Amino acid sequence: MNTLAVDQGTSATKALVVSEDGSVLGTGSSPVNPRAGAGGAVEQDPHELLDSIIAAGRQALDEAGVDVEAAGIGNQGETVLCWDPDSGKALG
């Protein structure tokens, strides 16, 4: 089973397509640009995050040239983001 693995971090989103035996078949990366907020907070544009996930994933899939049967996404543990279920737009 080939798997698309996506790691969305503070400075970039990285993606891999991995085969069942653990071989990396394709890779992708897309930068994100965090902004400093009040009191030392860091904010990221939710649409930029989504766009970076799509871009990195597409790069990895294109390079791999195979179908995937599973996907996994890891994100920053302290991240919270709400999306409007009707419009699909970020609420913040």
JSON list of C-alpha atoms in Angstrom, two decimals:
[
{"chain": "A", "resi": 1, "resn": "MET", "atom": "CA", "xyz": [0.00, 0.00, 0.00]},
{"chain": "A", "resi": 2, "resn": "ASN", "atom": "CA", "xyz": [1.43, 3.40, -0.99]},
{"chain": "A", "resi": 3, "resn": "THR", "atom": "CA", "xyz": [0.85, 6.19, 1.51]},
{"chain": "A", "resi": 4, "resn": "LEU", "atom": "CA", "xyz": [0.92, 9.98, 1.23]},
{"chain": "A", "resi": 5, "resn": "ALA", "atom": "CA", "xyz": [2.38, 11.41, 4.45]},
{"chain": "A", "resi": 6, "resn": "VAL", "atom": "CA", "xyz": [2.07, 15.16, 5.09]},
{"chain": "A", "resi": 7, "resn": "ASP", "atom": "CA", "xyz": [3.82, 17.08, 7.87]},
{"chain": "A", "resi": 8, "resn": "GLN", "atom": "CA", "xyz": [2.53, 20.64, 8.21]},
{"chain": "A", "resi": 9, "resn": "GLY", "atom": "CA", "xyz": [5.06, 22.63, 10.26]},
{"chain": "A", "resi": 10, "resn": "THR", "atom": "CA", "xyz": [5.66, 26.24, 11.24]},
{"chain": "A", "resi": 11, "resn": "SER", "atom": "CA", "xyz": [7.92, 27.14, 8.31]},
{"chain": "A", "resi": 12, "resn": "ALA", "atom": "CA", "xyz": [7.03, 24.58, 5.64]},
{"chain": "A", "resi": 13, "resn": "THR", "atom": "CA", "xyz": [4.75, 21.73, 4.72]},
{"chain": "A", "resi": 14, "resn": "LYS", "atom": "CA", "xyz": [6.54, 18.55, 3.68]},
{"chain": "A", "resi": 15, "resn": "ALA", "atom": "CA", "xyz": [5.05, 15.53, 1.93]},
{"chain": "A", "resi": 16, "resn": "LEU", "atom": "CA", "xyz": [6.27, 12.03, 1.09]},
{"chain": "A", "resi": 17, "resn": "VAL", "atom": "CA", "xyz": [4.82, 9.15, -0.86]},
{"chain": "A", "resi": 18, "resn": "VAL", "atom": "CA", "xyz": [6.05, 5.99, 0.84]},
{"chain": "A", "resi": 19, "resn": "SER", "atom": "CA", "xyz": [5.71, 2.44, -0.47]},
{"chain": "A", "resi": 20, "resn": "GLU", "atom": "CA", "xyz": [4.74, -0.55, 1.63]},
{"chain": "A", "resi": 21, "resn": "ASP", "atom": "CA", "xyz": [8.40, -1.51, 2.07]},
{"chain": "A", "resi": 22, "resn": "GLY", "atom": "CA", "xyz": [9.26, 1.99, 3.34]},
{"chain": "A", "resi": 23, "resn": "SER", "atom": "CA", "xyz": [10.86, 3.30, 0.16]},
{"chain": "A", "resi": 24, "resn": "VAL", "atom": "CA", "xyz": [10.31, 7.00, -0.53]},
{"chain": "A", "resi": 25, "resn": "LEU", "atom": "CA", "xyz": [8.77, 7.28, -3.99]},
{"chain": "A", "resi": 26, "resn": "GLY", "atom": "CA", "xyz": [8.17, 11.03, -4.10]},
{"chain": "A", "resi": 27, "resn": "THR", "atom": "CA", "xyz": [8.75, 14.18, -2.06]},
{"chain": "A", "resi": 28, "resn": "GLY", "atom": "CA", "xyz": [7.32, 17.67, -1.96]},
{"chain": "A", "resi": 29, "resn": "SER", "atom": "CA", "xyz": [7.70, 20.83, 0.08]},
{"chain": "A", "resi": 30, "resn": "SER", "atom": "CA", "xyz": [5.99, 24.20, 0.22]},
{"chain": "A", "resi": 31, "resn": "PRO", "atom": "CA", "xyz": [6.95, 27.14, 2.49]},
{"chain": "A", "resi": 32, "resn": "VAL", "atom": "CA", "xyz": [4.61, 28.89, 4.91]},
{"chain": "A", "resi": 33, "resn": "ASN", "atom": "CA", "xyz": [5.17, 32.33, 6.40]},
{"chain": "A", "resi": 34, "resn": "PRO", "atom": "CA", "xyz": [4.28, 32.74, 10.08]},
{"chain": "A", "resi": 35, "resn": "ARG", "atom": "CA", "xyz": [3.59, 36.24, 11.42]},
{"chain": "A", "resi": 36, "resn": "ALA", "atom": "CA", "xyz": [4.49, 37.53, 14.88]},
{"chain": "A", "resi": 37, "resn": "GLY", "atom": "CA", "xyz": [1.44, 38.56, 16.90]},
{"chain": "A", "resi": 38, "resn": "ALA", "atom": "CA", "xyz": [0.83, 40.33, 20.17]},
{"chain": "A", "resi": 39, "resn": "GLY", "atom": "CA", "xyz": [2.48, 38.91, 23.28]},
{"chain": "A", "resi": 40, "resn": "GLY", "atom": "CA", "xyz": [4.82, 36.64, 21.35]},
{"chain": "A", "resi": 41, "resn": "ALA", "atom": "CA", "xyz": [2.00, 34.75, 19.59]},
{"chain": "A", "resi": 42, "resn": "VAL", "atom": "CA", "xyz": [2.62, 33.38, 16.12]},
{"chain": "A", "resi": 43, "resn": "GLU", "atom": "CA", "xyz": [-0.14, 33.36, 13.54]},
{"chain": "A", "resi": 44, "resn": "GLN", "atom": "CA", "xyz": [-0.39, 31.73, 10.15]},
{"chain": "A", "resi": 45, "resn": "ASP", "atom": "CA", "xyz": [-2.83, 32.39, 7.34]},
{"chain": "A", "resi": 46, "resn": "PRO", "atom": "CA", "xyz": [-5.19, 29.39, 7.19]},
{"chain": "A", "resi": 47, "resn": "HIS", "atom": "CA", "xyz": [-5.55, 29.57, 3.42]},
{"chain": "A", "resi": 48, "resn": "GLU", "atom": "CA", "xyz": [-1.76, 29.63, 3.02]},
{"chain": "A", "resi": 49, "resn": "LEU", "atom": "CA", "xyz": [-1.56, 26.50, 5.21]},
{"chain": "A", "resi": 50, "resn": "LEU", "atom": "CA", "xyz": [-4.14, 24.68, 3.10]},
{"chain": "A", "resi": 51, "resn": "ASP", "atom": "CA", "xyz": [-2.49, 25.80, -0.14]},
{"chain": "A", "resi": 52, "resn": "SER", "atom": "CA", "xyz": [0.90, 24.57, 1.13]},
{"chain": "A", "resi": 53, "resn": "ILE", "atom": "CA", "xyz": [-0.57, 21.14, 1.98]},
{"chain": "A", "resi": 54, "resn": "ILE", "atom": "CA", "xyz": [-2.07, 20.83, -1.48]},
{"chain": "A", "resi": 55, "resn": "ALA", "atom": "CA", "xyz": [1.13, 22.02, -3.21]},
{"chain": "A", "resi": 56, "resn": "ALA", "atom": "CA", "xyz": [3.47, 19.72, -1.26]},
{"chain": "A", "resi": 57, "resn": "GLY", "atom": "CA", "xyz": [1.11, 16.77, -1.67]},
{"chain": "A", "resi": 58, "resn": "ARG", "atom": "CA", "xyz": [0.81, 17.30, -5.42]},
{"chain": "A", "resi": 59, "resn": "GLN", "atom": "CA", "xyz": [4.59, 17.55, -5.80]},
{"chain": "A", "resi": 60, "resn": "ALA", "atom": "CA", "xyz": [5.09, 14.26, -3.96]},
{"chain": "A", "resi": 61, "resn": "LEU", "atom": "CA", "xyz": [2.32, 12.51, -5.91]},
{"chain": "A", "resi": 62, "resn": "ASP", "atom": "CA", "xyz": [3.59, 13.80, -9.26]},
{"chain": "A", "resi": 63, "resn": "GLU", "atom": "CA", "xyz": [7.14, 12.70, -8.49]},
{"chain": "A", "resi": 64, "resn": "ALA", "atom": "CA", "xyz": [6.01, 9.26, -7.27]},
{"chain": "A", "resi": 65, "resn": "GLY", "atom": "CA", "xyz": [3.77, 8.60, -10.26]},
{"chain": "A", "resi": 66, "resn": "VAL", "atom": "CA", "xyz": [1.79, 5.94, -8.38]},
{"chain": "A", "resi": 67, "resn": "ASP", "atom": "CA", "xyz": [-1.64, 5.70, -6.81]},
{"chain": "A", "resi": 68, "resn": "VAL", "atom": "CA", "xyz": [-1.89, 5.98, -3.04]},
{"chain": "A", "resi": 69, "resn": "GLU", "atom": "CA", "xyz": [-4.32, 4.08, -0.87]},
{"chain": "A", "resi": 70, "resn": "ALA", "atom": "CA", "xyz": [-3.84, 5.96, 2.41]},
{"chain": "A", "resi": 71, "resn": "ALA", "atom": "CA", "xyz": [-2.95, 9.42, 3.67]},
{"chain": "A", "resi": 72, "resn": "GLY", "atom": "CA", "xyz": [-1.79, 10.78, 7.00]},
{"chain": "A", "resi": 73, "resn": "ILE", "atom": "CA", "xyz": [-1.44, 14.39, 8.11]},
{"chain": "A", "resi": 74, "resn": "GLY", "atom": "CA", "xyz": [0.59, 15.62, 11.08]},
{"chain": "A", "resi": 75, "resn": "ASN", "atom": "CA", "xyz": [0.15, 19.22, 12.24]},
{"chain": "A", "resi": 76, "resn": "GLN", "atom": "CA", "xyz": [1.50, 21.50, 14.90]},
{"chain": "A", "resi": 77, "resn": "GLY", "atom": "CA", "xyz": [0.12, 20.22, 18.21]},
{"chain": "A", "resi": 78, "resn": "GLU", "atom": "CA", "xyz": [-0.95, 23.59, 19.55]},
{"chain": "A", "resi": 79, "resn": "THR", "atom": "CA", "xyz": [-2.70, 24.69, 16.35]},
{"chain": "A", "resi": 80, "resn": "VAL", "atom": "CA", "xyz": [-6.41, 25.48, 16.40]},
{"chain": "A", "resi": 81, "resn": "LEU", "atom": "CA", "xyz": [-8.36, 26.47, 13.31]},
{"chain": "A", "resi": 82, "resn": "CYS", "atom": "CA", "xyz": [-12.10, 26.56, 12.72]},
{"chain": "A", "resi": 83, "resn": "TRP", "atom": "CA", "xyz": [-13.66, 26.26, 9.28]},
{"chain": "A", "resi": 84, "resn": "ASP", "atom": "CA", "xyz": [-17.22, 27.18, 8.30]},
{"chain": "A", "resi": 85, "resn": "PRO", "atom": "CA", "xyz": [-18.80, 23.84, 7.31]},
{"chain": "A", "resi": 86, "resn": "ASP", "atom": "CA", "xyz": [-21.08, 25.48, 4.75]},
{"chain": "A", "resi": 87, "resn": "SER", "atom": "CA", "xyz": [-18.67, 27.80, 2.95]},
{"chain": "A", "resi": 88, "resn": "GLY", "atom": "CA", "xyz": [-15.36, 26.02, 3.64]},
{"chain": "A", "resi": 89, "resn": "LYS", "atom": "CA", "xyz": [-13.80, 29.34, 4.65]},
{"chain": "A", "resi": 90, "resn": "ALA", "atom": "CA", "xyz": [-11.58, 29.75, 7.68]},
{"chain": "A", "resi": 91, "resn": "LEU", "atom": "CA", "xyz": [-13.13, 31.51, 10.67]},
{"chain": "A", "resi": 92, "resn": "GLY", "atom": "CA", "xyz": [-10.11, 33.50, 11.77]}
]
